[in-house]
Amino acid sequence: MAFWDRFKKKKENIDTDEIIETIEDQEEKEELKKDSETLEEQNKMEETIPEAGLENQEAAANETLEEIQEEEEHSEGEIVEEDHEEKSLSFLDRLKNGLTKTRSNIAEKIDDILASTRSVDEDMMEELEDTLISADLGMESTMEIIDQLRDRIKRKNIKDPETVKKELISIMKNELTKNNLDSEIHIENSPMIILVVGVNGVGKTTTIGKMAYQYKEKGKNVLLVAADTFRAAAIEQLTEWANRAEVDIISHKEGADPASVIFDGIAAAKNKNSDIIICDTAGRLHNKKNLMNELNKIHRVIEKEFPTAKKEVLLVLDGTTGQNAIFQAKEFKEACELTGIVITKMDGTAKGGVIFPLQAQMEIPVKLIGIGEQIDNLVEFDSEAFVEAIVN
Ligand SMILES: Nc1nc2c(ncn2[C@@H]2O[C@H](COP(=O)(O)OP(=O)(O)OP(=O)(O)O)[C@@H](O)[C@H]2O)c(=O)[nH]1
Ligand SMILES: [Mg+2]
């Protein structure tokens, strides 16, 4: 009998030991057993760790994931009624609406600077530089952009402020594009399994709900897997999104082993011929070792049970946390093989320029951005459109 058939006969609340017992390869079995024991010990220790706040971004940047704990209980993603009017807007208009705060912080300031400029000079360059820094583009990316702008102004002998703006936009587009060559999630390659990771409260579950809706709209057969078993509320929240997007969901009880939920999800996906399986994961793994163990275990189950599936590992970052998002990205990059980044809550920040240093330093493409709490407030990232929306 096939491995999956044997598994199907077991109860919903299967634990890892049971999965391991069904694996025939002795070496693989021993390794998984060791991982499972280490994880259990760490989970016990973790229960005693108090929850604290992520208040000081600079301090947090010097600490490890172990010290990143929750700021406060995040309200569960309330599903707001869809705004049908939005649908008739063009992609760029929707993006502009979603990025209003960053747009006012960059585009409006640049227009003011250029409107009050009599001659294209060093004072103007400094004001442009300050504007980019205030929108969180970071010192390095800002200097790169401003230096190139200086060169072009000199080389082309530019005297007109409007032309300065055009050149600035073109340089910013180049900068963002060169670090983001493939931002597409190639959902045509089904079956695809998408693992969604990130610290707590960044917007993982909400993003999964939005993705499920989008892919379902594109005619894909989507299955959600509730592998964040940390709280019952997390499972309920994902179930609510599954209902709203009208897709199937596989979940176990609170406290179940995440790898076993994924195992079950893969089995169900094969049975239902799902095109896209999206797995929610817990954000409350307080240290890197813990995180690595958990994700390694999940990866092994995926490799073993669904080697033919195309894999995406998406890191979700909260756009309102500024430079701290870069720190989180570095931690996760060391813990697992990320294939893309999703930046959420871009509607809530004036500092959306953080995408520039993030792309430059991480070499992992931003693939999606969240621009609101509604089900259709998730857009595919496009470097050129993004620059248009925040500068032009
Ligand atoms: N404004 C805005 N809010 C968002 C966006 N994405 C998520 N949120 C909100 O962020 C909050 C946290 O979202 P969740 O999806 O629960 O985050 P999570 O990462 O799953 O959190 P945990 O499960 O606790 O780890 C919710 O209130 C969401 O509505 C976005 O793009 N814009
Ligand atoms: Mg969640």
CSV table of C-alpha atoms and ligand atoms in Angstrom, one decimal:
chain,number,residue,atom,x,y,z
A,1,MET,CA,0.0,0.0,0.0
A,2,ALA,CA,1.4,3.5,-0.9
A,3,PHE,CA,2.6,5.7,1.9
A,4,TRP,CA,-0.2,8.1,1.4
A,5,ASP,CA,-2.8,5.4,1.4
A,6,ARG,CA,-1.6,4.2,4.8
A,7,PHE,CA,-1.6,7.7,6.1
A,8,LYS,CA,-5.2,8.3,4.9
A,9,LYS,CA,-6.4,5.6,7.1
A,10,LYS,CA,-5.1,7.3,10.2
A,11,LYS,CA,-6.9,9.8,12.3
A,12,GLU,CA,-6.9,13.6,11.7
A,13,ASN,CA,-4.8,14.3,14.8
A,14,ILE,CA,-1.8,12.2,13.7
A,15,ASP,CA,1.5,13.1,15.3
A,16,THR,CA,5.0,13.1,13.8
A,17,ASP,CA,6.0,9.8,15.4
A,18,GLU,CA,3.3,8.1,13.4
A,19,ILE,CA,4.5,9.7,10.2
A,20,ILE,CA,8.0,8.8,10.9
A,21,GLU,CA,7.1,5.2,11.6
A,22,THR,CA,5.6,4.9,8.1
A,23,ILE,CA,8.9,5.9,6.4
A,24,GLU,CA,10.8,2.9,5.1
A,25,ASP,CA,14.2,4.5,4.6
A,26,GLN,CA,16.1,3.8,7.8
A,27,GLU,CA,18.5,6.8,7.6
A,28,GLU,CA,15.7,9.2,6.8
A,29,LYS,CA,13.6,7.8,9.6
A,30,GLU,CA,16.4,8.3,12.2
A,31,GLU,CA,17.0,11.9,11.0
A,32,LEU,CA,13.4,12.8,11.2
A,33,LYS,CA,13.1,11.3,14.7
A,34,LYS,CA,16.1,13.3,15.9
A,35,ASP,CA,14.6,16.5,14.5
A,36,SER,CA,11.2,15.8,16.1
A,37,GLU,CA,12.8,15.2,19.5
A,38,THR,CA,14.8,18.4,19.4
A,39,LEU,CA,11.8,20.4,18.4
A,40,GLU,CA,9.7,19.0,21.2
A,41,GLU,CA,12.4,20.0,23.8
A,42,GLN,CA,12.6,23.5,22.3
A,43,ASN,CA,8.8,23.8,22.3
A,44,LYS,CA,8.8,23.0,26.0
A,45,MET,CA,11.5,25.6,26.8
A,46,GLU,CA,9.7,28.1,24.6
A,47,GLU,CA,6.6,28.0,26.8
A,48,THR,CA,8.5,29.8,29.6
A,49,ILE,CA,9.6,32.7,27.4
A,50,PRO,CA,7.6,35.8,28.1
A,51,GLU,CA,6.2,37.8,25.3
A,52,ALA,CA,7.7,41.3,24.9
A,53,GLY,CA,7.5,44.3,22.5
A,54,LEU,CA,9.5,45.2,19.4
A,55,GLU,CA,9.8,48.8,20.3
A,56,ASN,CA,13.2,50.0,19.4
A,57,GLN,CA,14.0,49.3,15.8
A,58,GLU,CA,17.7,50.0,16.2
A,59,ALA,CA,18.0,47.8,19.2
A,60,ALA,CA,15.9,45.1,17.5
A,61,ALA,CA,18.2,45.2,14.5
A,62,ASN,CA,21.1,44.1,16.7
A,63,GLU,CA,19.3,41.3,18.3
A,64,THR,CA,18.5,37.9,17.0
A,65,LEU,CA,15.1,36.5,16.1
A,66,GLU,CA,15.1,35.0,19.6
A,67,GLU,CA,14.4,38.5,20.9
A,68,ILE,CA,11.7,39.4,18.4
A,69,GLN,CA,8.6,38.8,20.2
A,70,GLU,CA,5.1,40.1,19.9
A,71,GLU,CA,4.3,43.8,20.3
A,72,GLU,CA,0.8,43.1,21.3
A,73,GLU,CA,-2.0,40.7,20.5
A,74,HIS,CA,-2.8,41.5,16.9
A,75,SER,CA,-6.4,41.8,16.1
A,76,GLU,CA,-7.5,38.9,13.8
A,77,GLY,CA,-7.6,40.0,10.1
A,78,GLU,CA,-11.0,41.4,9.8
A,79,ILE,CA,-12.4,40.7,6.4
A,80,VAL,CA,-13.7,43.9,5.1
A,81,GLU,CA,-16.4,43.9,2.4
A,82,GLU,CA,-14.9,44.1,-1.1
A,83,ASP,CA,-15.1,47.4,-2.8
A,84,HIS,CA,-16.3,46.7,-6.3
A,85,GLU,CA,-15.6,50.2,-7.5
A,86,GLU,CA,-11.9,49.6,-7.1
A,87,LYS,CA,-12.1,46.9,-9.8
A,88,SER,CA,-12.8,49.4,-12.5
A,89,LEU,CA,-9.7,51.3,-11.7
A,90,SER,CA,-6.5,50.7,-13.7
A,91,PHE,CA,-3.7,48.7,-12.1
A,92,LEU,CA,-1.6,51.9,-11.8
A,93,ASP,CA,-4.5,53.9,-10.2
A,94,ARG,CA,-5.1,51.1,-7.7
A,95,LEU,CA,-1.4,51.1,-6.9
A,96,LYS,CA,-1.4,54.9,-6.5
A,97,ASN,CA,-4.4,54.7,-4.2
A,98,GLY,CA,-2.7,51.9,-2.1
A,99,LEU,CA,0.5,53.8,-1.8
A,100,THR,CA,-1.0,57.2,-1.1
A,101,LYS,CA,1.2,57.9,2.0
A,102,THR,CA,4.5,57.0,0.4
A,103,ARG,CA,3.4,58.9,-2.7
A,104,SER,CA,2.7,62.1,-0.7
A,105,ASN,CA,6.0,61.7,1.0
A,106,ILE,CA,8.0,61.4,-2.2
A,107,ALA,CA,6.1,62.6,-5.3
A,108,GLU,CA,4.5,65.7,-3.6
A,109,LYS,CA,7.8,66.7,-2.0
A,110,ILE,CA,9.7,66.3,-5.2
A,111,ASP,CA,7.2,68.4,-7.1
A,112,ASP,CA,7.5,71.1,-4.4
A,113,ILE,CA,11.2,71.1,-4.6
A,114,LEU,CA,11.3,71.3,-8.4
A,115,ALA,CA,8.5,74.0,-8.5
A,116,SER,CA,10.5,76.2,-6.2
A,117,THR,CA,13.8,75.6,-8.0
A,118,ARG,CA,15.2,78.4,-10.1
A,119,SER,CA,18.3,76.6,-11.2
A,120,VAL,CA,19.3,73.0,-11.2
A,121,ASP,CA,22.0,73.2,-8.5
A,122,GLU,CA,23.5,71.5,-5.5
A,123,ASP,CA,20.9,72.8,-3.1
A,124,MET,CA,18.2,71.1,-5.2
A,125,MET,CA,20.2,67.9,-5.2
A,126,GLU,CA,20.4,68.0,-1.4
A,127,GLU,CA,16.7,68.5,-1.0
A,128,LEU,CA,16.0,65.6,-3.4
A,129,GLU,CA,18.5,63.5,-1.4
A,130,ASP,CA,16.7,64.3,1.9
A,131,THR,CA,13.4,63.4,0.4
A,132,LEU,CA,14.5,59.9,-0.6
A,133,ILE,CA,16.1,59.3,2.8
A,134,SER,CA,13.0,60.4,4.6
A,135,ALA,CA,11.0,57.8,2.6
A,136,ASP,CA,13.4,55.1,3.9
A,137,LEU,CA,15.3,54.4,0.7
A,138,GLY,CA,18.4,54.2,3.0
A,139,MET,CA,21.7,56.0,2.6
A,140,GLU,CA,23.2,53.6,0.1
A,141,SER,CA,20.4,53.4,-2.4
A,142,THR,CA,19.8,57.2,-2.1
A,143,MET,CA,23.5,58.0,-2.8
A,144,GLU,CA,23.5,55.6,-5.7
A,145,ILE,CA,20.4,57.3,-7.2
A,146,ILE,CA,21.6,60.9,-6.5
A,147,ASP,CA,25.1,60.2,-7.9
A,148,GLN,CA,23.7,58.9,-11.1
A,149,LEU,CA,21.3,61.9,-11.4
A,150,ARG,CA,24.2,64.3,-10.9
A,151,ASP,CA,26.1,62.5,-13.7
A,152,ARG,CA,23.2,62.6,-16.1
A,153,ILE,CA,22.5,66.3,-15.4
A,154,LYS,CA,26.1,67.1,-16.1
A,155,ARG,CA,26.4,64.9,-19.1
A,156,LYS,CA,23.1,66.0,-20.8
A,157,ASN,CA,23.5,69.6,-19.5
A,158,ILE,CA,20.0,69.5,-18.0
A,159,LYS,CA,18.6,72.9,-17.0
A,160,ASP,CA,14.9,72.2,-16.7
A,161,PRO,CA,13.5,70.8,-13.4
A,162,GLU,CA,10.8,68.7,-15.3
A,163,THR,CA,13.6,66.9,-17.1
A,164,VAL,CA,15.3,66.3,-13.8
A,165,LYS,CA,12.2,64.5,-12.6
A,166,LYS,CA,12.1,62.4,-15.7
A,167,GLU,CA,15.7,61.4,-15.3
A,168,LEU,CA,15.2,60.6,-11.6
A,169,ILE,CA,12.3,58.3,-12.4
A,170,SER,CA,14.3,56.5,-15.0
A,171,ILE,CA,17.2,56.0,-12.6
A,172,MET,CA,14.9,54.8,-9.9
A,173,LYS,CA,13.2,52.3,-12.2
A,174,ASN,CA,16.6,50.9,-13.3
A,175,GLU,CA,17.8,50.6,-9.7
A,176,LEU,CA,14.7,48.6,-8.7
A,177,THR,CA,14.5,46.5,-11.8
A,178,LYS,CA,18.2,45.4,-11.7
A,179,ASN,CA,17.6,43.8,-8.3
A,180,ASN,CA,14.2,42.3,-9.2
A,181,LEU,CA,14.5,40.4,-12.4
A,182,ASP,CA,11.7,37.9,-11.9
A,183,SER,CA,9.0,39.0,-9.6
A,184,GLU,CA,6.4,36.6,-11.0
A,185,ILE,CA,4.9,33.7,-9.2
A,186,HIS,CA,4.6,31.2,-12.0
A,187,ILE,CA,1.3,29.6,-11.1
A,188,GLU,CA,1.1,28.0,-14.5
A,189,ASN,CA,3.6,25.4,-13.1
A,190,SER,CA,1.1,23.4,-11.2
A,191,PRO,CA,1.1,21.6,-8.9
A,192,MET,CA,2.7,24.3,-6.8
A,193,ILE,CA,3.2,24.4,-3.1
A,194,ILE,CA,3.6,27.8,-1.5
A,195,LEU,CA,5.0,28.0,2.0
A,196,VAL,CA,4.3,31.4,3.7
A,197,VAL,CA,6.7,32.4,6.5
A,198,GLY,CA,7.3,35.5,8.6
A,199,VAL,CA,7.2,36.7,12.2
A,200,ASN,CA,3.9,37.1,13.9
A,201,GLY,CA,1.5,39.8,12.9
A,202,VAL,CA,3.1,40.7,9.6
A,203,GLY,CA,0.1,39.7,7.6
A,204,LYS,CA,0.8,36.0,6.5
A,205,THR,CA,-2.8,34.7,7.0
A,206,THR,CA,-4.4,37.8,5.3
A,207,THR,CA,-2.0,37.5,2.4
A,208,ILE,CA,-2.8,33.8,2.0
A,209,GLY,CA,-6.6,34.6,1.9
A,210,LYS,CA,-5.9,37.3,-0.8
A,211,MET,CA,-3.7,34.9,-2.8
A,212,ALA,CA,-6.3,32.1,-2.6
A,213,TYR,CA,-9.0,34.5,-3.9
A,214,GLN,CA,-6.8,35.7,-6.8
A,215,TYR,CA,-5.7,32.3,-7.9
A,216,LYS,CA,-9.3,31.0,-7.6
A,217,GLU,CA,-10.4,33.9,-9.8
A,218,LYS,CA,-7.8,32.8,-12.4
A,219,GLY,CA,-9.4,29.4,-12.5
A,220,LYS,CA,-7.0,27.5,-10.3
A,221,ASN,CA,-7.9,24.8,-7.9
A,222,VAL,CA,-6.5,26.1,-4.6
A,223,LEU,CA,-6.1,24.3,-1.2
A,224,LEU,CA,-5.1,26.1,2.0
A,225,VAL,CA,-3.2,24.3,4.7
A,226,ALA,CA,-3.4,25.6,8.3
A,227,ALA,CA,0.1,24.7,9.5
A,228,ASP,CA,0.0,27.6,12.0
A,229,THR,CA,-1.3,25.4,14.8
A,230,PHE,CA,-0.1,27.7,17.5
A,231,ARG,CA,-3.5,29.1,18.4
A,232,ALA,CA,-7.0,27.9,17.6
A,233,ALA,CA,-7.8,31.5,16.5
A,234,ALA,CA,-5.2,31.2,13.7
A,235,ILE,CA,-6.9,28.1,12.3
A,236,GLU,CA,-10.3,29.8,12.5
A,237,GLN,CA,-8.9,32.9,10.8
A,238,LEU,CA,-7.6,30.9,7.9
A,239,THR,CA,-10.8,28.9,7.7
A,240,GLU,CA,-12.7,32.2,7.4
A,241,TRP,CA,-10.5,33.3,4.5
A,242,ALA,CA,-11.0,29.9,2.8
A,243,ASN,CA,-14.7,30.3,3.0
A,244,ARG,CA,-14.5,33.8,1.7
A,245,ALA,CA,-12.3,32.8,-1.3
A,246,GLU,CA,-14.4,29.7,-1.7
A,247,VAL,CA,-11.4,27.3,-1.6
A,248,ASP,CA,-10.8,24.1,0.4
A,249,ILE,CA,-8.8,24.0,3.6
A,250,ILE,CA,-7.0,21.3,5.5
A,251,SER,CA,-6.6,21.9,9.3
A,252,HIS,CA,-5.9,19.9,12.4
A,253,LYS,CA,-6.5,20.9,16.0
A,254,GLU,CA,-4.6,23.6,17.9
A,255,GLY,CA,-1.2,22.3,19.0
A,256,ALA,CA,-0.9,19.7,16.2
A,257,ASP,CA,2.5,19.1,14.6
A,258,PRO,CA,2.7,21.6,11.6
A,259,ALA,CA,4.6,19.0,9.5
A,260,SER,CA,1.8,16.5,10.0
A,261,VAL,CA,-0.8,19.1,8.8
A,262,ILE,CA,1.3,19.7,5.7
A,263,PHE,CA,1.6,16.0,5.2
A,264,ASP,CA,-2.2,15.7,5.3
A,265,GLY,CA,-2.5,18.7,3.1
A,266,ILE,CA,-0.3,17.2,0.4
A,267,ALA,CA,-2.3,13.9,0.6
A,268,ALA,CA,-5.6,15.9,0.1
A,269,ALA,CA,-4.1,18.0,-2.7
A,270,LYS,CA,-3.1,14.8,-4.6
A,271,ASN,CA,-6.6,13.4,-4.0
A,272,LYS,CA,-8.3,16.6,-5.2
A,273,ASN,CA,-5.9,17.4,-8.0
A,274,SER,CA,-5.2,20.8,-6.5
A,275,ASP,CA,-3.1,23.2,-8.6
A,276,ILE,CA,-1.9,25.4,-5.8
A,277,ILE,CA,-1.4,24.5,-2.1
A,278,ILE,CA,-0.8,27.5,0.2
A,279,CYS,CA,0.5,26.7,3.7
A,280,ASP,CA,0.2,29.1,6.6
A,281,THR,CA,2.9,28.8,9.3
A,282,ALA,CA,3.4,30.1,12.8
A,283,GLY,CA,5.3,33.3,13.3
A,284,ARG,CA,6.0,32.6,16.9
A,285,LEU,CA,9.2,30.7,16.7
A,286,HIS,CA,11.4,32.6,19.1
A,287,ASN,CA,14.8,31.7,17.9
A,288,LYS,CA,16.6,30.9,14.6
A,289,LYS,CA,17.4,27.3,15.6
A,290,ASN,CA,13.8,26.6,16.4
A,291,LEU,CA,12.7,28.2,13.1
A,292,MET,CA,15.2,26.3,11.1
A,293,ASN,CA,14.2,23.0,12.7
A,294,GLU,CA,10.5,23.6,12.1
A,295,LEU,CA,11.0,24.7,8.5
A,296,ASN,CA,13.5,21.9,7.8
A,297,LYS,CA,11.0,19.3,9.0
A,298,ILE,CA,8.3,20.8,6.8
A,299,HIS,CA,10.7,20.9,3.8
A,300,ARG,CA,11.5,17.2,4.3
A,301,VAL,CA,7.9,16.2,4.3
A,302,ILE,CA,7.3,18.2,1.1
A,303,GLU,CA,10.4,16.8,-0.6
A,304,LYS,CA,9.5,13.3,0.4
A,305,GLU,CA,5.7,13.5,-0.3
A,306,PHE,CA,5.5,15.9,-3.2
A,307,PRO,CA,8.9,16.0,-5.0
A,308,THR,CA,7.2,16.9,-8.3
A,309,ALA,CA,5.6,20.1,-7.0
A,310,LYS,CA,7.1,23.5,-7.8
A,311,LYS,CA,8.0,25.2,-4.5
A,312,GLU,CA,7.8,28.8,-3.5
A,313,VAL,CA,8.8,30.0,0.0
A,314,LEU,CA,7.5,33.5,0.5
A,315,LEU,CA,8.7,35.7,3.3
A,316,VAL,CA,6.0,38.2,4.5
A,317,LEU,CA,7.3,41.5,5.8
A,318,ASP,CA,5.4,44.3,7.4
A,319,GLY,CA,6.1,47.5,5.4
A,320,THR,CA,5.4,49.7,8.4
A,321,THR,CA,8.3,48.3,10.4
A,322,GLY,CA,10.9,50.1,8.2
A,323,GLN,CA,14.5,48.9,8.5
A,324,ASN,CA,13.5,46.2,10.9
A,325,ALA,CA,12.0,44.4,7.9
A,326,ILE,CA,15.4,44.1,6.4
A,327,PHE,CA,16.8,42.6,9.6
A,328,GLN,CA,13.9,40.0,9.6
A,329,ALA,CA,14.6,39.2,5.9
A,330,LYS,CA,18.3,38.5,6.7
A,331,GLU,CA,17.3,36.2,9.6
A,332,PHE,CA,14.9,34.2,7.5
A,333,LYS,CA,17.3,34.0,4.5
A,334,GLU,CA,19.7,32.2,6.8
A,335,ALA,CA,17.0,29.9,8.1
A,336,CYS,CA,15.5,28.8,4.8
A,337,GLU,CA,15.7,29.1,1.1
A,338,LEU,CA,13.4,32.0,0.3
A,339,THR,CA,12.2,32.4,-3.3
A,340,GLY,CA,10.3,35.7,-2.8
A,341,ILE,CA,9.2,38.5,-0.5
A,342,VAL,CA,5.7,39.9,0.1
A,343,ILE,CA,5.5,43.3,1.7
A,344,THR,CA,2.3,44.0,3.4
A,345,LYS,CA,0.6,47.2,4.8
A,346,MET,CA,2.2,49.4,2.2
A,347,ASP,CA,-1.0,51.4,2.4
A,348,GLY,CA,-0.2,52.2,6.1
A,349,THR,CA,3.3,53.7,5.6
A,350,ALA,CA,4.9,56.8,4.2
A,351,LYS,CA,8.2,54.9,4.1
A,352,GLY,CA,7.5,52.5,1.2
A,353,GLY,CA,11.0,53.4,-0.2
A,354,VAL,CA,12.3,50.6,2.1
A,355,ILE,CA,11.8,48.3,-1.0
A,356,PHE,CA,15.0,49.8,-2.5
A,357,PRO,CA,17.5,48.8,0.2
A,358,LEU,CA,15.6,45.5,0.7
A,359,GLN,CA,16.0,44.5,-2.9
A,360,ALA,CA,19.6,45.7,-3.1
A,361,GLN,CA,20.7,43.9,0.0
A,362,MET,CA,18.6,40.7,-0.1
A,363,GLU,CA,18.9,39.6,-3.8
A,364,ILE,CA,15.4,38.0,-3.3
A,365,PRO,CA,12.7,39.5,-5.5
A,366,VAL,CA,9.7,41.2,-3.9
A,367,LYS,CA,6.8,39.4,-5.6
A,368,LEU,CA,3.6,40.8,-4.1
A,369,ILE,CA,2.6,43.9,-2.1
A,370,GLY,CA,-0.3,44.3,0.2
A,371,ILE,CA,-2.1,47.6,-0.1
A,372,GLY,CA,-5.0,47.2,2.3
A,373,GLU,CA,-7.1,44.8,4.3
A,374,GLN,CA,-9.6,43.9,1.6
A,375,ILE,CA,-9.5,40.6,-0.3
A,376,ASP,CA,-8.3,42.2,-3.5
A,377,ASN,CA,-5.8,44.5,-1.9
A,378,LEU,CA,-2.8,42.4,-3.0
A,379,VAL,CA,-0.9,43.3,-6.2
A,380,GLU,CA,1.9,41.6,-8.2
A,381,PHE,CA,5.0,43.7,-7.7
A,382,ASP,CA,6.2,45.6,-10.8
A,383,SER,CA,9.3,47.7,-10.3
A,384,GLU,CA,8.4,50.3,-13.0
A,385,ALA,CA,4.8,50.7,-11.9
A,386,PHE,CA,5.9,51.0,-8.3
A,387,VAL,CA,8.2,53.9,-9.1
A,388,GLU,CA,5.5,55.5,-11.3
A,389,ALA,CA,3.1,55.2,-8.4
A,390,ILE,CA,5.4,56.8,-5.8
A,391,VAL,CA,7.2,59.4,-7.8
A,392,ASN,CA,5.2,60.5,-10.8
B,1,LIG,N1,-3.7,48.0,6.2
B,1,LIG,C1,-3.3,46.7,5.9
B,1,LIG,N2,-3.4,45.8,6.9
B,1,LIG,C2,-3.0,44.5,6.6
B,1,LIG,C3,-2.4,44.2,5.4
B,1,LIG,N3,-2.1,42.8,5.4
B,1,LIG,C4,-2.5,42.4,6.7
B,1,LIG,N4,-3.0,43.4,7.4
B,1,LIG,C5,-3.5,43.4,8.8
B,1,LIG,O1,-2.5,43.0,9.7
B,1,LIG,C6,-3.0,42.3,10.8
B,1,LIG,C7,-2.3,41.0,11.0
B,1,LIG,O2,-2.5,40.2,9.9
B,1,LIG,P1,-2.4,38.6,9.9
B,1,LIG,O3,-2.7,38.1,8.6
B,1,LIG,O4,-3.3,38.0,11.0
B,1,LIG,O5,-0.9,38.4,10.3
B,1,LIG,P2,-0.1,37.0,10.6
B,1,LIG,O6,1.3,37.2,10.1
B,1,LIG,O7,-0.9,35.9,10.0
B,1,LIG,O8,-0.1,37.0,12.2
B,1,LIG,P3,0.1,35.7,13.1
B,1,LIG,O9,-0.7,34.6,12.7
B,1,LIG,O10,-0.3,36.3,14.5
B,1,LIG,O11,1.6,35.4,13.1
B,1,LIG,C8,-4.5,42.1,10.5
B,1,LIG,O12,-5.2,43.1,11.2
B,1,LIG,C9,-4.6,42.4,9.0
B,1,LIG,O13,-5.9,42.9,8.6
B,1,LIG,C10,-2.3,45.2,4.4
B,1,LIG,O14,-1.8,45.0,3.2
B,1,LIG,N5,-2.7,46.4,4.7
B,2,MG,MG,-1.6,34.2,10.9
